[in-house]
Amino acid sequence: MADFDLFVIGGGSGGVRAARVASSHGARVAVAEEHKVGGTCVIRGCVPKKLLVYGAHFAEDLDDAAMFGWDVPQKRFDWAVLRDNVLAEVGRLEGAYTETLTNHDVTIFKERATLAGPNAIQLASGKTVTADKILIATGARPLMPELPGIEHAISSNETFHLDELPKRIVIAGGGYIANEFAGIFHQFGSHVTLVNRTDVLLRGYDQQIVDRLIQISIRKGIDYKFHATIEAIERGDDGKLHVRMTGCDDIEADQVLFAVGRQPNTEGLGCDAAGVKVGEKGEIEVDDENRTNVPSIFAVGDVTNRVQLTPIAIREGQAFSDSFFGNKPHKVDYNCIPSAVFSHPPLAGVGMTEGEARNRLGTVKTFTSDFRPMKNVLAGRNERSLYKLVLDGETDKVVGVHMIGPDAPEILQAAAIAVKAGLKKSDFDATVALHPTMSEELVLMR
């Protein structure tokens, strides 16, 4: 008899959910985690990042306060206080996640685990354990390109541990991580240069909304270098970095952050030993039941490189354990996934962008509301928000909602329910506006 019914490699969002649910269905479960229980999202991703975003918002809020009658005598930011408070919260969460597993009688191995066969796992301590089913949930890590001087650069992982804020930072990348950290560092007073090899930022988001973010960011003083790439990084005797560029002039900086994508964690995992098929980007290939080509081995989350979002990893982990241990087979629905970019201001979207709708549907209608939020008006801030509805022209069904502006992600979650439910523009129109709010613009577009 195997040591465990289920052995999970990786204690992140997907692995923890799968372990907890399988155990509640009566399975004997173990989890191996070589770093900290909680994974990327909780330890070095969305959670600490969002706390930095909150911290960064105060820069503008304190400026705006004066127009609302508040006297803020002196504005001074202490990076070390925020950094240490965020790391303390991450530590608390790690404890909470560990407790969740132990409360559900899950055995935790705080060490690296690799595949030794279809039903065997080798632990770093030298022990081999067996399991009826193995779930790989090892996630992904920031991709660091091979170029001279890359050892002088950091990834998003290191941003949470910086000794001091850089006066000048170069951020390479065009995705959500690059744009979020551009906003964070800018608000903290760093001079930010964002370098991207194309002129497209935030591919997959509605480009009209993205264009608005770029306009606002340029006005704030973020520097963009499009069609540019970093060739090499050299550290001078004074400790400053010289960034050699192609496509623009070289840049002098104190810090270089690469946010050019993420790579599934499959190296040295023993996929060969177990006969598990891996794709060209290192991702583990699975079917719609999360099963690999080896019948006893499964995978969920970012290591499968399907949709790299925490709530998806959690749903995949839930579906896996319900299906194979709870006698409740179900699959994850990947249609209509809401997502957000916690930039300054943030943007969010669900469903089809206007571009996707024009490619996929016969006729398309769009409605937009371009407005200056009430708070910005009194604060004397020129920043405008943009909300957009994308409709199927045949049915008037709302197939996409996209927005940029304060609290856009908070507002979009509710709007996503309407899009997922297949509601029509007439349903939006029939809803009475909640006044005075920004979100009322969603039901007032005519």
XYZ file of C-alpha atoms in Angstrom:
446
model
C 0.000 0.000 0.000
C 1.239 3.489 -0.908
C 2.333 5.876 1.852
C -0.224 8.471 0.686
C -3.322 8.640 -1.489
C -2.146 12.021 -2.804
C 1.265 13.683 -2.778
C 1.312 17.360 -3.800
C 4.590 18.923 -4.932
C 4.319 22.665 -4.275
C 2.557 24.511 -1.453
C 1.161 27.470 -3.386
C -2.459 28.454 -3.985
C -3.311 25.497 -6.242
C -1.449 22.861 -4.256
C -2.776 23.982 -0.867
C -6.380 24.003 -2.122
C -6.041 20.550 -3.716
C -4.447 19.113 -0.561
C -7.030 20.592 1.779
C -10.005 19.456 -0.317
C -8.636 15.944 -0.945
C -7.994 15.552 2.774
C -11.528 16.714 3.625
C -12.772 13.964 1.266
C -10.899 11.442 3.441
C -7.659 11.048 1.466
C -4.242 10.651 3.115
C -2.384 13.698 1.789
C 1.141 15.109 1.899
C 2.549 18.388 0.564
C 6.197 19.196 -0.123
C 7.276 22.853 -0.249
C 10.950 23.874 -0.469
C 10.450 27.595 0.186
C 7.430 28.937 2.080
C 3.861 27.631 2.203
C 1.647 30.091 0.314
C 3.496 30.170 -2.985
C 4.141 33.020 -5.386
C 0.850 34.870 -4.873
C 1.015 35.043 -1.100
C 4.777 35.217 -0.477
C 6.287 37.144 -3.421
C 3.462 38.123 -5.737
C -0.075 39.493 -5.704
C -0.485 39.956 -1.945
C 2.717 41.871 -1.047
C 2.491 43.678 -4.416
C -1.023 44.905 -3.658
C 0.145 46.117 -0.237
C 2.872 48.142 -1.994
C 0.193 49.500 -4.360
C -1.855 50.661 -1.357
C 1.267 52.297 0.060
C 1.991 54.017 -3.259
C -1.547 55.478 -3.448
C -0.865 57.670 -0.430
C 1.575 59.739 -2.520
C -1.326 61.207 -4.512
C -3.888 61.033 -1.710
C -1.710 63.208 0.546
C -1.288 65.744 -2.265
C -5.042 65.761 -2.922
C -5.863 66.140 0.778
C -4.998 69.863 0.723
C -7.875 70.647 -1.664
C -10.215 68.874 0.749
C -9.118 71.097 3.618
C -6.571 68.820 5.257
C -3.241 70.280 6.250
C -0.517 67.689 5.755
C 2.531 69.596 7.017
C 5.232 67.332 5.633
C 5.162 64.369 3.284
C 7.962 61.927 3.981
C 8.095 58.302 2.900
C 10.061 55.650 4.767
C 10.507 52.612 2.498
C 11.911 50.414 5.287
C 8.741 50.776 7.399
C 6.457 49.688 4.541
C 8.814 46.903 3.428
C 9.107 45.413 6.915
C 5.368 45.676 7.621
C 4.580 43.941 4.320
C 7.093 41.158 5.038
C 5.588 40.715 8.514
C 2.126 40.302 6.962
C 3.547 37.773 4.475
C 4.990 35.880 7.449
C 1.605 35.877 9.172
C -0.071 34.534 6.031
C 2.522 31.782 5.674
C 1.613 30.691 9.199
C -2.101 30.768 8.366
C -1.632 28.633 5.236
C 0.506 26.131 7.147
C -2.163 25.960 9.854
C -4.864 25.304 7.247
C -2.951 22.242 6.081
C -2.102 20.884 9.542
C -5.716 21.407 10.693
C -6.772 19.194 7.780
C -4.257 16.491 8.795
C -2.056 17.111 5.768
C 1.571 16.015 6.249
C 3.984 18.831 5.316
C 7.520 18.144 4.103
C 9.491 21.413 4.234
C 11.956 20.319 1.586
C 12.349 19.875 -2.153
C 10.585 16.900 -3.699
C 11.148 15.411 -7.147
C 9.506 12.696 -9.183
C 11.182 9.280 -8.977
C 8.559 7.360 -10.951
C 4.819 7.270 -11.699
C 4.052 6.699 -7.989
C 7.307 7.613 -6.246
C 8.638 10.891 -4.849
C 12.238 11.528 -3.808
C 12.685 14.005 -0.930
C 15.815 16.169 -0.596
C 16.571 14.471 2.750
C 17.068 11.209 0.839
C 13.783 9.554 1.741
C 11.522 8.088 -0.948
C 7.747 8.051 -0.444
C 4.984 6.536 -2.560
C 1.535 7.828 -3.516
C -1.410 6.610 -5.588
C -1.662 10.023 -7.216
C 0.885 12.816 -7.546
C -0.110 16.437 -8.173
C 2.517 18.817 -9.529
C 1.783 22.406 -8.438
C 5.258 23.923 -8.563
C 4.161 27.160 -10.260
C 6.420 29.435 -12.266
C 9.246 31.904 -11.664
C 10.374 35.156 -13.281
C 12.247 34.654 -16.532
C 15.733 36.205 -16.394
C 17.253 36.498 -19.877
C 20.827 35.404 -20.514
C 22.800 38.581 -21.109
C 26.079 40.028 -19.836
C 25.653 41.511 -16.359
C 22.265 39.877 -15.659
C 23.553 39.203 -12.111
C 23.222 42.956 -11.463
C 19.465 42.882 -12.247
C 16.540 41.871 -10.051
C 13.186 40.171 -10.672
C 9.854 40.945 -9.000
C 10.890 38.511 -6.210
C 13.615 40.847 -4.961
C 11.566 44.062 -5.056
C 10.035 43.202 -1.675
C 13.460 43.009 0.009
C 15.305 46.071 -1.346
C 17.559 47.800 1.199
C 16.649 51.180 -0.265
C 14.573 52.651 -3.049
C 16.466 53.254 -6.293
C 16.558 56.885 -7.438
C 16.435 55.634 -11.045
C 15.052 52.252 -12.076
C 14.853 50.625 -15.506
C 12.012 48.105 -15.886
C 12.119 45.702 -18.839
C 8.800 44.238 -19.973
C 5.347 45.186 -21.183
C 3.037 42.984 -19.133
C 1.099 43.582 -15.942
C 4.048 43.059 -13.578
C 6.222 45.635 -15.414
C 3.418 48.201 -15.485
C 2.440 47.672 -11.854
C 5.994 48.148 -10.582
C 6.439 51.164 -12.870
C 3.507 52.791 -11.043
C 4.682 51.709 -7.586
C 8.271 52.948 -7.969
C 7.127 56.182 -9.614
C 4.778 56.982 -6.718
C 7.598 56.274 -4.252
C 9.695 58.920 -6.001
C 11.961 56.852 -8.247
C 12.559 57.945 -11.844
C 11.123 55.065 -13.899
C 12.137 54.078 -17.432
C 10.053 51.265 -18.927
C 11.781 49.434 -21.788
C 9.777 47.218 -24.153
C 10.889 45.400 -27.297
C 7.640 46.230 -29.140
C 5.250 49.165 -28.897
C 2.443 47.016 -27.443
C 1.904 47.068 -23.676
C -0.508 44.787 -21.821
C -1.327 42.525 -24.737
C -4.701 40.917 -24.069
C -6.228 44.034 -22.506
C -8.408 46.436 -24.503
C -5.936 48.692 -26.302
C -8.065 51.844 -25.986
C -7.919 51.405 -22.201
C -4.174 50.668 -22.325
C -3.567 53.809 -24.429
C -5.242 55.849 -21.683
C -2.858 54.340 -19.092
C 0.151 55.261 -21.252
C -1.109 58.850 -21.711
C -1.635 59.288 -17.956
C 1.719 57.668 -17.111
C 3.687 59.836 -19.566
C 2.059 62.936 -18.061
C 3.173 61.747 -14.618
C 6.756 61.440 -15.818
C 7.232 57.732 -16.492
C 9.660 57.375 -19.408
C 8.861 54.798 -22.123
C 11.406 53.319 -24.546
C 9.578 51.272 -27.196
C 11.272 48.964 -29.735
C 14.238 48.867 -27.363
C 16.124 46.028 -25.711
C 18.743 45.720 -22.992
C 22.011 44.306 -24.390
C 24.165 44.317 -21.272
C 24.407 45.726 -17.731
C 27.695 46.969 -16.298
C 28.307 48.122 -12.726
C 30.627 51.126 -12.383
C 33.097 51.753 -9.560
C 30.532 54.121 -8.005
C 28.008 51.259 -7.804
C 25.770 52.771 -10.482
C 24.558 50.622 -13.371
C 25.283 51.389 -17.018
C 22.553 49.789 -19.142
C 23.660 49.207 -22.727
C 20.705 49.508 -25.066
C 19.710 48.682 -28.629
C 17.018 50.928 -30.098
C 17.686 53.895 -27.799
C 20.505 55.644 -25.945
C 22.222 53.823 -23.090
C 20.696 54.452 -19.649
C 22.313 55.105 -16.273
C 20.383 53.572 -13.372
C 20.553 52.364 -9.790
C 18.430 49.270 -10.370
C 17.256 47.140 -13.314
C 14.109 45.024 -12.942
C 13.225 42.326 -15.476
C 9.515 41.523 -15.827
C 9.578 39.803 -19.218
C 7.465 36.759 -18.462
C 7.396 33.717 -16.227
C 8.770 30.247 -16.698
C 7.196 27.002 -15.371
C 9.216 25.360 -12.567
C 9.981 21.976 -14.091
C 13.799 21.856 -14.232
C 15.234 19.082 -12.115
C 11.735 17.956 -11.159
C 12.290 14.416 -12.411
C 9.772 14.581 -15.244
C 12.096 12.338 -17.316
C 12.332 9.759 -14.533
C 8.538 9.585 -14.298
C 7.957 9.826 -18.070
C 5.954 13.071 -17.808
C 5.684 15.019 -21.060
C 6.866 18.627 -20.961
C 6.162 21.312 -23.607
C 8.727 23.546 -25.310
C 8.450 26.290 -22.675
C 8.960 23.776 -19.886
C 5.241 23.569 -19.112
C 3.622 20.309 -18.027
C 1.044 19.242 -20.598
C -2.298 18.162 -19.167
C -5.789 17.314 -20.437
C -9.001 19.012 -19.290
C -8.987 16.817 -16.155
C -5.501 18.122 -15.239
C -3.967 14.717 -16.031
C -0.536 14.352 -17.629
C 0.389 11.579 -20.096
C 1.198 9.456 -17.007
C -2.192 8.318 -15.587
C -1.171 8.687 -11.908
C 0.379 12.174 -12.274
C -1.562 15.442 -12.532
C -0.686 19.150 -12.616
C -2.469 22.443 -11.875
C -1.658 26.143 -11.887
C 1.161 28.102 -13.490
C 3.357 25.037 -14.074
C 0.849 24.072 -16.806
C 1.124 27.544 -18.430
C -2.585 27.714 -19.263
C -3.968 30.760 -17.453
C -1.446 32.154 -14.969
C -3.843 33.526 -12.362
C -4.195 32.523 -8.720
C -8.003 32.003 -8.750
C -7.569 29.655 -11.726
C -4.937 27.559 -9.916
C -7.315 27.366 -6.937
C -10.225 26.266 -9.128
C -8.058 23.682 -10.880
C -6.918 22.321 -7.494
C -10.533 22.187 -6.284
C -11.767 20.489 -9.475
C -8.954 17.925 -9.321
C -9.633 16.916 -5.708
C -13.428 16.954 -6.044
C -13.210 14.836 -9.201
C -10.753 12.200 -7.992
C -11.331 12.082 -4.232
C -14.808 13.531 -3.674
C -16.845 11.740 -6.344
C -17.951 15.173 -7.686
C -16.379 15.338 -11.151
C -16.240 18.809 -12.654
C -13.954 20.883 -14.878
C -12.809 24.489 -14.792
C -14.639 26.912 -17.077
C -11.989 29.179 -18.617
C -14.516 31.400 -20.346
C -14.945 34.996 -19.181
C -12.140 35.320 -16.619
C -11.904 38.824 -15.086
C -8.434 40.265 -14.575
C -6.873 43.524 -13.427
C -3.649 45.491 -13.608
C -2.922 47.355 -10.369
C -1.253 50.233 -12.179
C -1.776 53.917 -11.284
C -4.663 54.236 -12.015
C -5.641 50.553 -12.198
C -7.368 48.931 -15.142
C -9.552 45.846 -15.336
C -11.398 43.847 -17.938
C -13.600 40.831 -18.509
C -14.772 39.086 -21.665
C -13.778 40.087 -25.179
C -11.804 43.219 -25.962
C -13.091 45.325 -28.844
C -10.364 43.862 -31.071
C -11.249 40.257 -30.175
C -14.960 40.929 -30.674
C -14.338 42.414 -34.153
C -12.346 39.307 -35.101
C -14.833 36.809 -33.708
C -18.293 38.321 -34.088
C -20.197 39.552 -37.128
C -21.089 43.016 -35.915
C -19.893 44.794 -32.813
C -21.180 47.839 -30.959
C -19.209 49.740 -28.326
C -20.294 52.271 -25.723
C -17.788 54.374 -23.810
C -17.881 56.814 -20.929
C -14.885 59.141 -20.711
C -15.155 61.178 -17.508
C -13.214 62.913 -14.782
C -13.929 61.291 -11.397
C -15.587 63.677 -8.951
C -12.698 63.390 -6.449
C -10.183 64.345 -9.162
C -12.219 67.420 -10.093
C -12.041 68.937 -6.601
C -8.421 67.813 -6.185
C -7.548 69.699 -9.375
C -6.223 66.481 -10.897
C -6.719 66.223 -14.651
C -6.775 62.448 -14.824
C -9.739 60.979 -16.726
C -11.306 57.534 -16.408
C -12.563 55.470 -19.336
C -15.219 52.750 -19.165
C -16.193 50.652 -22.169
C -18.906 48.126 -22.995
C -18.418 45.772 -25.960
C -21.646 44.340 -27.415
C -22.482 41.581 -29.848
C -24.211 43.671 -32.554
C -26.694 40.883 -33.399
C -27.975 40.178 -29.882
C -26.986 43.309 -27.897
C -25.405 40.940 -25.375
C -22.584 42.591 -23.387
C -19.557 40.438 -24.261
C -16.895 42.625 -22.652
C -16.480 45.305 -19.974
C -13.187 47.217 -19.781
C -12.269 50.095 -17.527
C -9.459 52.273 -16.228
C -9.859 54.531 -13.211
C -9.806 54.561 -9.413
C -11.105 51.277 -7.931
C -11.692 49.781 -11.415
C -10.824 46.228 -10.213
C -13.281 46.488 -7.295
C -16.052 47.671 -9.626
C -15.282 45.140 -12.349
C -15.806 42.089 -10.134
C -19.529 42.877 -9.922
C -19.740 43.759 -13.630
C -18.067 40.422 -14.454
C -21.112 38.616 -13.027
C -23.304 40.390 -15.580
C -21.035 39.448 -18.488
C -20.711 35.834 -17.313
C -24.521 35.654 -16.987
C -24.919 36.845 -20.591
C -26.895 39.991 -19.779
C -27.806 42.498 -22.497
C -27.251 46.211 -22.779
C -30.955 46.655 -21.959
C -30.326 44.960 -18.579
C -27.615 47.516 -17.840
C -29.924 50.348 -18.994
C -32.784 49.059 -16.821
C -30.601 49.222 -13.693
C -31.009 52.444 -11.707
C -27.765 54.384 -11.247
C -26.214 54.497 -7.782
C -25.397 58.187 -7.445
C -22.917 59.762 -6.925
C -20.393 57.040 -7.803
C -17.982 56.327 -10.619
C -19.533 52.895 -11.181
C -22.892 54.434 -12.160
C -21.286 55.226 -15.541
C -21.680 51.499 -16.342
C -25.480 51.853 -16.498
C -25.640 55.355 -17.992
C -23.999 54.791 -21.395
C -26.424 55.705 -24.159
